[in-house]
Short mmCIF file of C-alpha atoms and ligand atoms in Angstrom, two decimals:
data_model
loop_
_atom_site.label_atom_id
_atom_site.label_comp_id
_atom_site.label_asym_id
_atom_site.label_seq_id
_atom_site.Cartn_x
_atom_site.Cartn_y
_atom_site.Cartn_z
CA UNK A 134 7.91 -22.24 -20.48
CA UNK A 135 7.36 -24.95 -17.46
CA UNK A 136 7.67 -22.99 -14.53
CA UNK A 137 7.49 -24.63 -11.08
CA UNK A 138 7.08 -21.60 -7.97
CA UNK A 139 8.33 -22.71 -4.99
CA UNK A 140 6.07 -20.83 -2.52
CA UNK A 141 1.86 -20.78 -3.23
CA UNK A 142 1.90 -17.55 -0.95
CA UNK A 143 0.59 -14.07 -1.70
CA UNK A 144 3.14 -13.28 -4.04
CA UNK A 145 3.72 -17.05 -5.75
CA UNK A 146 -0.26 -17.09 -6.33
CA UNK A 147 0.05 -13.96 -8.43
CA UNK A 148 3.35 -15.12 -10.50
CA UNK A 149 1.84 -18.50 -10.95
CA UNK A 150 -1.81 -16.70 -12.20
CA UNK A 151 -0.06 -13.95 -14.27
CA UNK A 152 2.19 -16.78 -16.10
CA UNK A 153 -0.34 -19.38 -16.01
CA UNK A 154 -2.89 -16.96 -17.62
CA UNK A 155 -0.30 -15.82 -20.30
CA UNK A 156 -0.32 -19.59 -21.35
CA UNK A 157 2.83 -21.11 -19.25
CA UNK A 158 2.82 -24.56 -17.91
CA UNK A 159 2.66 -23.86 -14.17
CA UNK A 160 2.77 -25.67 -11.34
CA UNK A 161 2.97 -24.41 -7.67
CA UNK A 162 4.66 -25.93 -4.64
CA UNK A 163 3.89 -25.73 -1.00
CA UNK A 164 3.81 -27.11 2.54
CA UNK A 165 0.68 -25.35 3.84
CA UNK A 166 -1.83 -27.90 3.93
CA UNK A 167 -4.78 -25.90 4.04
CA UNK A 168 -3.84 -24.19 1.08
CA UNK A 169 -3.44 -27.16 -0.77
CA UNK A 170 -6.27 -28.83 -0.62
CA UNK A 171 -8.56 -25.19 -0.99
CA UNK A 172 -6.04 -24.93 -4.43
CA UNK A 173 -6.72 -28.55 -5.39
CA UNK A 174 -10.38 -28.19 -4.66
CA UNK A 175 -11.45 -24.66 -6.09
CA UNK A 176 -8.27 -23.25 -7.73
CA UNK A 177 -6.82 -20.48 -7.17
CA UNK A 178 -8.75 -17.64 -7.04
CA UNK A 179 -7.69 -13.87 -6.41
CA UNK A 180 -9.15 -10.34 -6.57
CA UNK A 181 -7.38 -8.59 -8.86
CA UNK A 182 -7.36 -5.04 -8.69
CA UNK A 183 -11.49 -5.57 -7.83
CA UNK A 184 -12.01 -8.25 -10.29
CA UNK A 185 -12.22 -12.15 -9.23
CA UNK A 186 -10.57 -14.60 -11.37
CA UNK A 187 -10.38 -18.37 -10.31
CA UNK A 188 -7.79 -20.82 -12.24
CA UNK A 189 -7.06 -24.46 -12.05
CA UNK A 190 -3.15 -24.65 -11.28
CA UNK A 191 -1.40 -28.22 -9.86
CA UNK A 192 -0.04 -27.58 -6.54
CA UNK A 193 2.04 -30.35 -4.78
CA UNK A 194 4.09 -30.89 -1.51
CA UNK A 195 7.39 -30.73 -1.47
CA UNK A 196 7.91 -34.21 -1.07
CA UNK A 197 5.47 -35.07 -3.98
CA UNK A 198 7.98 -33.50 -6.03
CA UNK A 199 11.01 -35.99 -7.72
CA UNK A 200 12.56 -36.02 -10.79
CA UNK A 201 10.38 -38.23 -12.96
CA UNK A 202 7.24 -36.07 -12.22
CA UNK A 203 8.42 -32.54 -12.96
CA UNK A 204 10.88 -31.66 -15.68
CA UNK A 205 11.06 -27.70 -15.34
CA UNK A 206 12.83 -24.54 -17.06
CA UNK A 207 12.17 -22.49 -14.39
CA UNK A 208 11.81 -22.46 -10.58
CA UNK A 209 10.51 -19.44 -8.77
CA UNK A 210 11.33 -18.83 -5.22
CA UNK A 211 8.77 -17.04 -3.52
CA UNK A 212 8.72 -18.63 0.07
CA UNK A 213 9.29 -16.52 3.24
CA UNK A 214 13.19 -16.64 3.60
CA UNK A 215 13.57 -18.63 6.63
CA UNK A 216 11.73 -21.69 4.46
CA UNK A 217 14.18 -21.14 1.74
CA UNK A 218 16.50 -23.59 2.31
CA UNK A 219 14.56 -26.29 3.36
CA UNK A 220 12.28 -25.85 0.92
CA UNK A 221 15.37 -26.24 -2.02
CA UNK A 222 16.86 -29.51 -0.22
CA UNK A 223 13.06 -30.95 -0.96
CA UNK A 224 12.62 -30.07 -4.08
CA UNK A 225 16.26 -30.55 -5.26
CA UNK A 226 15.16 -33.82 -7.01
CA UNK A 227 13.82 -31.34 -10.16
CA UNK A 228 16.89 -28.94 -9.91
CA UNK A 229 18.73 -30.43 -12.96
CA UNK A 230 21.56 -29.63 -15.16
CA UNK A 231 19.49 -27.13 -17.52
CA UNK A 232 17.17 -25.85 -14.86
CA UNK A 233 17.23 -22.07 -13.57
CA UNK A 234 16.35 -20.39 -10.31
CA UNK A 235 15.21 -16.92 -10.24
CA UNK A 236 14.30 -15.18 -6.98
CA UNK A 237 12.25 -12.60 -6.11
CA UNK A 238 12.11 -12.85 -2.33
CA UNK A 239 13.04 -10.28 0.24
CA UNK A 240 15.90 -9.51 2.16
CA UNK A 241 19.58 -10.35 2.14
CA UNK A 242 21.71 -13.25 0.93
CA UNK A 243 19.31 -15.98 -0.74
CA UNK A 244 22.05 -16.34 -3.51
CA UNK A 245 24.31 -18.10 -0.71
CA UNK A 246 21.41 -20.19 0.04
CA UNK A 247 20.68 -21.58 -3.70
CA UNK A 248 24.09 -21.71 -4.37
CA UNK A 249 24.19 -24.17 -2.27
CA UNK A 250 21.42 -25.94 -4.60
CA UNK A 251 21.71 -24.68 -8.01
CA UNK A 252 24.64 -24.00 -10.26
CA UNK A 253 25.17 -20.24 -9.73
CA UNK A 254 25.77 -19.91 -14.00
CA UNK A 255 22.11 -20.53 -13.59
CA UNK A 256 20.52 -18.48 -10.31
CA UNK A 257 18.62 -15.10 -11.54
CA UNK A 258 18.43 -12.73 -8.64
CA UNK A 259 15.89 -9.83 -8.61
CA UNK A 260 13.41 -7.75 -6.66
CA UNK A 261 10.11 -7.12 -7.13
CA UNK A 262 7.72 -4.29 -6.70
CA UNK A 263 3.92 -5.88 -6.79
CA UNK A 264 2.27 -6.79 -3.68
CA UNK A 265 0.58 -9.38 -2.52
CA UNK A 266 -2.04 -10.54 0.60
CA UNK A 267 -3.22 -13.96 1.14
CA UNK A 268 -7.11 -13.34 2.57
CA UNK A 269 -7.12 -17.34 3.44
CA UNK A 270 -6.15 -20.87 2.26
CA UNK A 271 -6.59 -20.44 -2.22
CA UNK A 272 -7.60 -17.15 -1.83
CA UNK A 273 -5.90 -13.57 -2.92
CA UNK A 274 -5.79 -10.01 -2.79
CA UNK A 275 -3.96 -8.36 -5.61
CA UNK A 276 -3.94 -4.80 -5.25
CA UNK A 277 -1.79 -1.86 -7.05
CA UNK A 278 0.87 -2.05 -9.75
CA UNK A 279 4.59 -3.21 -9.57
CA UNK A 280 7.85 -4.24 -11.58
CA UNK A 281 10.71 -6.84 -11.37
CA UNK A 282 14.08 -6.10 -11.97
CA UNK A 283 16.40 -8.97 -12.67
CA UNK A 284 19.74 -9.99 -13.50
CA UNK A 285 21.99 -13.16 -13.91
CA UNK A 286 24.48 -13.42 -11.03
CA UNK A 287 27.00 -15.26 -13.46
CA UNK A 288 27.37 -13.85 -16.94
CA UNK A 289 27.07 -17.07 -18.34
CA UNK A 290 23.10 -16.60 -17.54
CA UNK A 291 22.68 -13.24 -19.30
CA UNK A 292 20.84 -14.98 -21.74
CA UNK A 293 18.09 -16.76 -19.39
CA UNK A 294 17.83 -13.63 -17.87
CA UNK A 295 16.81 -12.05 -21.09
CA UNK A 296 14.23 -15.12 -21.91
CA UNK A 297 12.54 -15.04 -18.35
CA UNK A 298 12.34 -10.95 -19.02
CA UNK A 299 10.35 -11.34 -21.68
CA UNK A 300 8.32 -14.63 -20.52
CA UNK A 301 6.81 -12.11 -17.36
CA UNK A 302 6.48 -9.05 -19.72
CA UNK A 303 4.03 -11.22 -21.70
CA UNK A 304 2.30 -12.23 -18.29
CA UNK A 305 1.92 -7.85 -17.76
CA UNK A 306 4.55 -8.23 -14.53
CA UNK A 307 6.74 -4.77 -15.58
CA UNK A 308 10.18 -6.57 -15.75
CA UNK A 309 13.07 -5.25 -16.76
CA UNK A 310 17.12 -5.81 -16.90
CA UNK A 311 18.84 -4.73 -14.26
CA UNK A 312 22.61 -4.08 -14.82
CA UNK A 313 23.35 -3.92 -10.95
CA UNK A 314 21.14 -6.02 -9.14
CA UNK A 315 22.90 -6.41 -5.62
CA UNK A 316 22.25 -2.49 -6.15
CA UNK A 317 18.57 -3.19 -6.73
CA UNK A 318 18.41 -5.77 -3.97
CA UNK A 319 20.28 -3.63 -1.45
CA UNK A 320 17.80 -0.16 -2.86
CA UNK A 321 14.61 -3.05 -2.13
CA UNK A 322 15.84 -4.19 1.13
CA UNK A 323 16.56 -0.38 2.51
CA UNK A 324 12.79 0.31 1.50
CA UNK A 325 11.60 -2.75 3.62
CA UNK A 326 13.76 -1.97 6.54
CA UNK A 327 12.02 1.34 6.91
CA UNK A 328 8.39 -0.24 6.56
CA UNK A 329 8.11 -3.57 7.17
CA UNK A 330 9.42 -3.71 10.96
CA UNK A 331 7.38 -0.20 11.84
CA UNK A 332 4.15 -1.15 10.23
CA UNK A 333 4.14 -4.73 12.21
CA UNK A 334 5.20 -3.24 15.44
CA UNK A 335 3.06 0.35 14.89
CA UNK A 336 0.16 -2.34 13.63
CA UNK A 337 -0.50 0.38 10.58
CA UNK A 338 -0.80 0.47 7.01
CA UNK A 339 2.01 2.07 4.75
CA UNK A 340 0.59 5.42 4.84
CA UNK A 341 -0.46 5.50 8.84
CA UNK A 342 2.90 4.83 8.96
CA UNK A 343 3.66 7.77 6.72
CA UNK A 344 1.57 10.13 8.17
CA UNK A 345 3.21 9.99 12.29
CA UNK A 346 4.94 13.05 13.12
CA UNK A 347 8.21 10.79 14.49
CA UNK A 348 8.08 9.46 10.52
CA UNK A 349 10.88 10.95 8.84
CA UNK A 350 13.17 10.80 11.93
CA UNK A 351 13.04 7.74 12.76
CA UNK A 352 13.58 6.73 8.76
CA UNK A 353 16.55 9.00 8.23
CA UNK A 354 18.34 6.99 11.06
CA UNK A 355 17.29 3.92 9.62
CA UNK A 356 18.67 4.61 5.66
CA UNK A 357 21.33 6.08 7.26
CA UNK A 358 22.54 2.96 8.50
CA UNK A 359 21.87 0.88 5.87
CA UNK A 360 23.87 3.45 3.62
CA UNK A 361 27.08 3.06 6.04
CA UNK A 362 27.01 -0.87 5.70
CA UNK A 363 25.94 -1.14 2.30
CA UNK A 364 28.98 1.19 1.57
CA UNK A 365 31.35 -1.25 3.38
CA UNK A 366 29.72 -4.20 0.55
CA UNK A 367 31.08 -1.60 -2.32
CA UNK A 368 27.07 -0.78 -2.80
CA UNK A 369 26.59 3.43 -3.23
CA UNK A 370 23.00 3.97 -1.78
CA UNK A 371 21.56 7.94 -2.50
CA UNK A 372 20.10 9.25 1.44
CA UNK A 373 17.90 11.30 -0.71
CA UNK A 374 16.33 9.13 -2.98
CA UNK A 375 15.91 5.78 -0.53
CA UNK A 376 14.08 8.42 1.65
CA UNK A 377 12.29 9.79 -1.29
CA UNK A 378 11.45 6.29 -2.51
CA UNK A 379 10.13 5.05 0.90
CA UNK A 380 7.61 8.24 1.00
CA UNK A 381 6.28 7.42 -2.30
CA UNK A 382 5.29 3.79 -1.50
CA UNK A 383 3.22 5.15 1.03
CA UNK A 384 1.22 6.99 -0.94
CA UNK A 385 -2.29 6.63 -1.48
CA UNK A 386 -2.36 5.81 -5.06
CA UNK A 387 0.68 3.60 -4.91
CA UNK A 388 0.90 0.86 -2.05
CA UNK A 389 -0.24 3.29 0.93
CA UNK A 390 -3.58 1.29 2.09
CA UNK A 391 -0.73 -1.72 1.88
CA UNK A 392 0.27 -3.75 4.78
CA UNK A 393 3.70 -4.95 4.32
CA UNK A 394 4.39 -8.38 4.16
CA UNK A 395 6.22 -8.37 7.67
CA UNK A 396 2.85 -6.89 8.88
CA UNK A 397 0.96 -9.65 7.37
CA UNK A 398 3.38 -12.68 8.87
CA UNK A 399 2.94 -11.66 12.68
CA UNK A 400 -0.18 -9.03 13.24
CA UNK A 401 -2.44 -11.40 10.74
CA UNK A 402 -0.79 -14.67 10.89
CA UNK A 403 1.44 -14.87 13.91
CA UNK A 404 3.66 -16.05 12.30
CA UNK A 405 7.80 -15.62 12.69
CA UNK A 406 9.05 -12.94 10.21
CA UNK A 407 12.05 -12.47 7.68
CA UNK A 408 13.19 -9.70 10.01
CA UNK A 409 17.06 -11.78 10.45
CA UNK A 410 16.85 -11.11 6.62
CA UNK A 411 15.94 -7.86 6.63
CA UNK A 412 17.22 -4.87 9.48
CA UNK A 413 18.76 -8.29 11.33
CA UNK A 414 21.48 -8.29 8.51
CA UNK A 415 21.79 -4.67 8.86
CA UNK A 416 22.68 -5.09 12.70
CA UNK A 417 24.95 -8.29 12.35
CA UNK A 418 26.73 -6.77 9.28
CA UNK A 419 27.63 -3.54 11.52
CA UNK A 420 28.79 -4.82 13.95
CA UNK A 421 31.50 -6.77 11.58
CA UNK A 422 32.08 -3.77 10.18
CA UNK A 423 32.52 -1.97 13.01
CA UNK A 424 29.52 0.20 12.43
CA UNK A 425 27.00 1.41 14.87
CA UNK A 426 23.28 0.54 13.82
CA UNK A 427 21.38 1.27 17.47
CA UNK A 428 18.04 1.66 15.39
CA UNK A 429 18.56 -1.47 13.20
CA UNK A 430 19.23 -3.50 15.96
CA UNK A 431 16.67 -2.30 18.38
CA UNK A 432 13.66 -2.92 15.53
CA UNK A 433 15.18 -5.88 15.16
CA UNK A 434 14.81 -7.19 19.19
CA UNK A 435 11.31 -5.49 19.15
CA UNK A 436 10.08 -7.70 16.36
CA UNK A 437 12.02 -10.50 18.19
CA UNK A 438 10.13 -9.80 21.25
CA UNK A 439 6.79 -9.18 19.32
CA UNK A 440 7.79 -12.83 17.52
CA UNK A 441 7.37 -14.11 21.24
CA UNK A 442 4.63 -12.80 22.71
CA UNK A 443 2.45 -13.75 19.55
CA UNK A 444 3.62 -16.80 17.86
CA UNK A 445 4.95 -20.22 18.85
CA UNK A 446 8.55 -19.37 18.32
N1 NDP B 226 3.41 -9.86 0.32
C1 NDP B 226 3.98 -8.85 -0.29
O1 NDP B 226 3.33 -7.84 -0.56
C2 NDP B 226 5.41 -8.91 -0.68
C3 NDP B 226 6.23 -9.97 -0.33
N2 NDP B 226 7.51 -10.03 -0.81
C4 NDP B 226 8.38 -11.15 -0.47
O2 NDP B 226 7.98 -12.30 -1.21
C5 NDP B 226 8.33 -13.48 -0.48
C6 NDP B 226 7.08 -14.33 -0.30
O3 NDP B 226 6.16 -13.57 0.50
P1 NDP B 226 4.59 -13.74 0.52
O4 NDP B 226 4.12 -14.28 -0.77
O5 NDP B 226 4.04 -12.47 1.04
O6 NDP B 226 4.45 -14.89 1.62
P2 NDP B 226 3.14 -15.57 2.24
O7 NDP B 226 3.22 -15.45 3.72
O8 NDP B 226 1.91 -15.10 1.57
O9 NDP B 226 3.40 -17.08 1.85
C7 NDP B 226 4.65 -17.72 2.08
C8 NDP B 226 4.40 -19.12 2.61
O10 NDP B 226 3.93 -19.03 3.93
C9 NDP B 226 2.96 -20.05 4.22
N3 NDP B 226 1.75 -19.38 4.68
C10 NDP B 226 1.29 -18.18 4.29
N4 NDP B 226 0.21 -17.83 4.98
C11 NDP B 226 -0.01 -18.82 5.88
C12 NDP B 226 -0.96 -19.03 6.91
N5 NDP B 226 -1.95 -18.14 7.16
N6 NDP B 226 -0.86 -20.13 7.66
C13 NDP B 226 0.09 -21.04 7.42
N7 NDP B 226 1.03 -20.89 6.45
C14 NDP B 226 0.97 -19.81 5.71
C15 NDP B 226 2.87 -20.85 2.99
O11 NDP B 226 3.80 -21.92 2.98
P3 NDP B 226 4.43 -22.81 4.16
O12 NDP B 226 3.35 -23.58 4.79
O13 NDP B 226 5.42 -23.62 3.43
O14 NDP B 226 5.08 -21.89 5.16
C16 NDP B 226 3.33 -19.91 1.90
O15 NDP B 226 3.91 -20.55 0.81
C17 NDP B 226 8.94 -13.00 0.83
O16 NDP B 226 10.33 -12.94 0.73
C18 NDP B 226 8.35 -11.59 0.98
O17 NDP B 226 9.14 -10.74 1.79
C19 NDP B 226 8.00 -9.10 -1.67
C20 NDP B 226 7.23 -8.05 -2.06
C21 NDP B 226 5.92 -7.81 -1.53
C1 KPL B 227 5.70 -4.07 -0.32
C2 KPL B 227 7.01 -3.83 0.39
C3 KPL B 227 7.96 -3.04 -0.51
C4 KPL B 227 6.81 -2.99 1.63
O1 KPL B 227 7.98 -2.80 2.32
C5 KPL B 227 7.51 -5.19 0.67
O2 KPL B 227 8.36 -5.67 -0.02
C6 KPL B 227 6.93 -6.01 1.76
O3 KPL B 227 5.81 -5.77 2.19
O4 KPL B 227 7.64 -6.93 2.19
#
């Protein structure tokens, strides 16, 4: 399959190995100049699970991209979600009649976004559980194991979905069909919520996080929101087993030495964070529900305010 990922990040550089390796045309896409030319120079190489592995894979800007260059089946969003639109209006030259979109990202609402881009017959929508850090410009670290779950949002693309399933089970990614993926999505985001905001403003790994005595207070307010408004979008969340599910990622042997990607974007990186897509969606879809999310909200001004004091924003 020709796969283009949109997004040469932590988690696009280990799709674009895993598929590349498993004998898919592959080419990556970003804007991060650095990265680029390291990519272009020395490939792209990661630690996996201990073990280095380099690989050649094309990487181009955005705006190298048109329509005579790059005929692809498959495009791969994996940017941060604030990039996502911009980064489809570039690249919207190789978006073509036959051409599907599936997404992997975090947070809430990127289907709006490629709609507005691709033929929704044709977006796959999904959530992922690997991990991913970028160390530096070409270079990864690819702890831990994961799993995708992915579905069409049209039924008209049951069928992709079904072909892309089994293109990243022969890369070794753990997908599966999912027959409820706003479900899935909603199940993924609830899990971020409780980490990702914490760990960048607590400036811990996963299972620091885990192991504060304020832990599973502060977390049962949090799900307990995000049950309340995901109710009001017709989505049944289980208290118990979001709460159950956030304890396990922090284990040890699953993702606990982790830092979560929000972690990564402003403690490492300074850079802004999807936090608008994540516990800000929370907040702004309580309060047109009429639903009170005081601990949403308030994570979501603290990373705000941590978003000023550390980055250019
Ligand atoms: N990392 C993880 O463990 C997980 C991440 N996700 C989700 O996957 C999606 C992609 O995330 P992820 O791969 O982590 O994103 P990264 O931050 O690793 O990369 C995203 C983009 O950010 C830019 N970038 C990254 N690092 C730097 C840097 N140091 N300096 C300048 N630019 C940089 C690059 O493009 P550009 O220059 O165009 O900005 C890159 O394409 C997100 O929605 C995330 O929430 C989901 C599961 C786990
Ligand atoms: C790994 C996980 C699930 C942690 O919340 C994540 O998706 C992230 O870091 O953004």
């Amino acid at each position: 399959m020709k796969i283009a990922v949109a997004g040469a990040g932590g988690m696009g550089g280990r799709f674009a190995l895993c598929l590349h390796q498993s004998g898919n045309d592959v080419i990556l896409i970003d804007q991060w100049q650095a990265n680029i030319k390291a990519i272009r120079k020395d490939g792209l190489t990661a630690s996996l699970n201990g073990k280095v592995i380099t690989d050649q894979i094309p990487i181009y800007y955005p705006d190298e991209i048109d329509e005579k260059n790059e005929k692809v089946d498959l495009i791969l969003a994996m940017v941060k979600s604030p990039q996502l639109d911009q980064m489809f209006h570039a690249i919207s030259p190789i978006i073509q009649d036959d051409t599907y979109v599936l997404c992997l990202m975090n947070g809430i609402g990127h289907e709006d976004t490629l709609s507005r881009y691709v033929n929704p017959g044709h977006i796959l929508s999904g959530t992922t559980m690997w991990t991913a850090t970028m160390k530096g410009p070409g270079l990864l670290e690819l702890n831990g194991e994961g799993s995708i779950d992915i579905q069409n949002i049209r039924p008209e693309g049951k069928q992709a979905a079904d072909k892309v399933i089994e293109v990243l089970n022969q890369a070794g990614l753990n997908a599966r069909y999912s027959d409820n993926v706003l479900a899935s999505i909603w199940r993924k985001a609830c899990i971020t919520g409780g980490l990702n905001a914490l760990t960048a403003l607590l400036e811990c790994n996963n299972m620091e996080l885990r192991s504060l005595r304020v832990f599973d207070a502060i977390i049962l307010e949090i799900v307990k929101e995000y049950i309340a408004v995901a109710e009001k979008e017709g989505i049944h969340l289980n208290q118990t087993e979001m709460i159950e599910a956030i304890q396990d990622y922090c284990r040890p042997t699953v993702n606990g030495f982790a830092f979560t990607s929000m972690y990564q974007d402003l403690i490492q990186n300074h850079r802004i964070t999807e936090i608008e897509y994540m516990n800000g969606a929370i907040s702004r879809k309580g309060k047109q529900y009429g639903i009170p999310t005081p601990y949403n909200e308030l994570l979501t001004q603290l990373i705000h305010a941590k978003e000023q004091l550390l980055t250019a924003f």
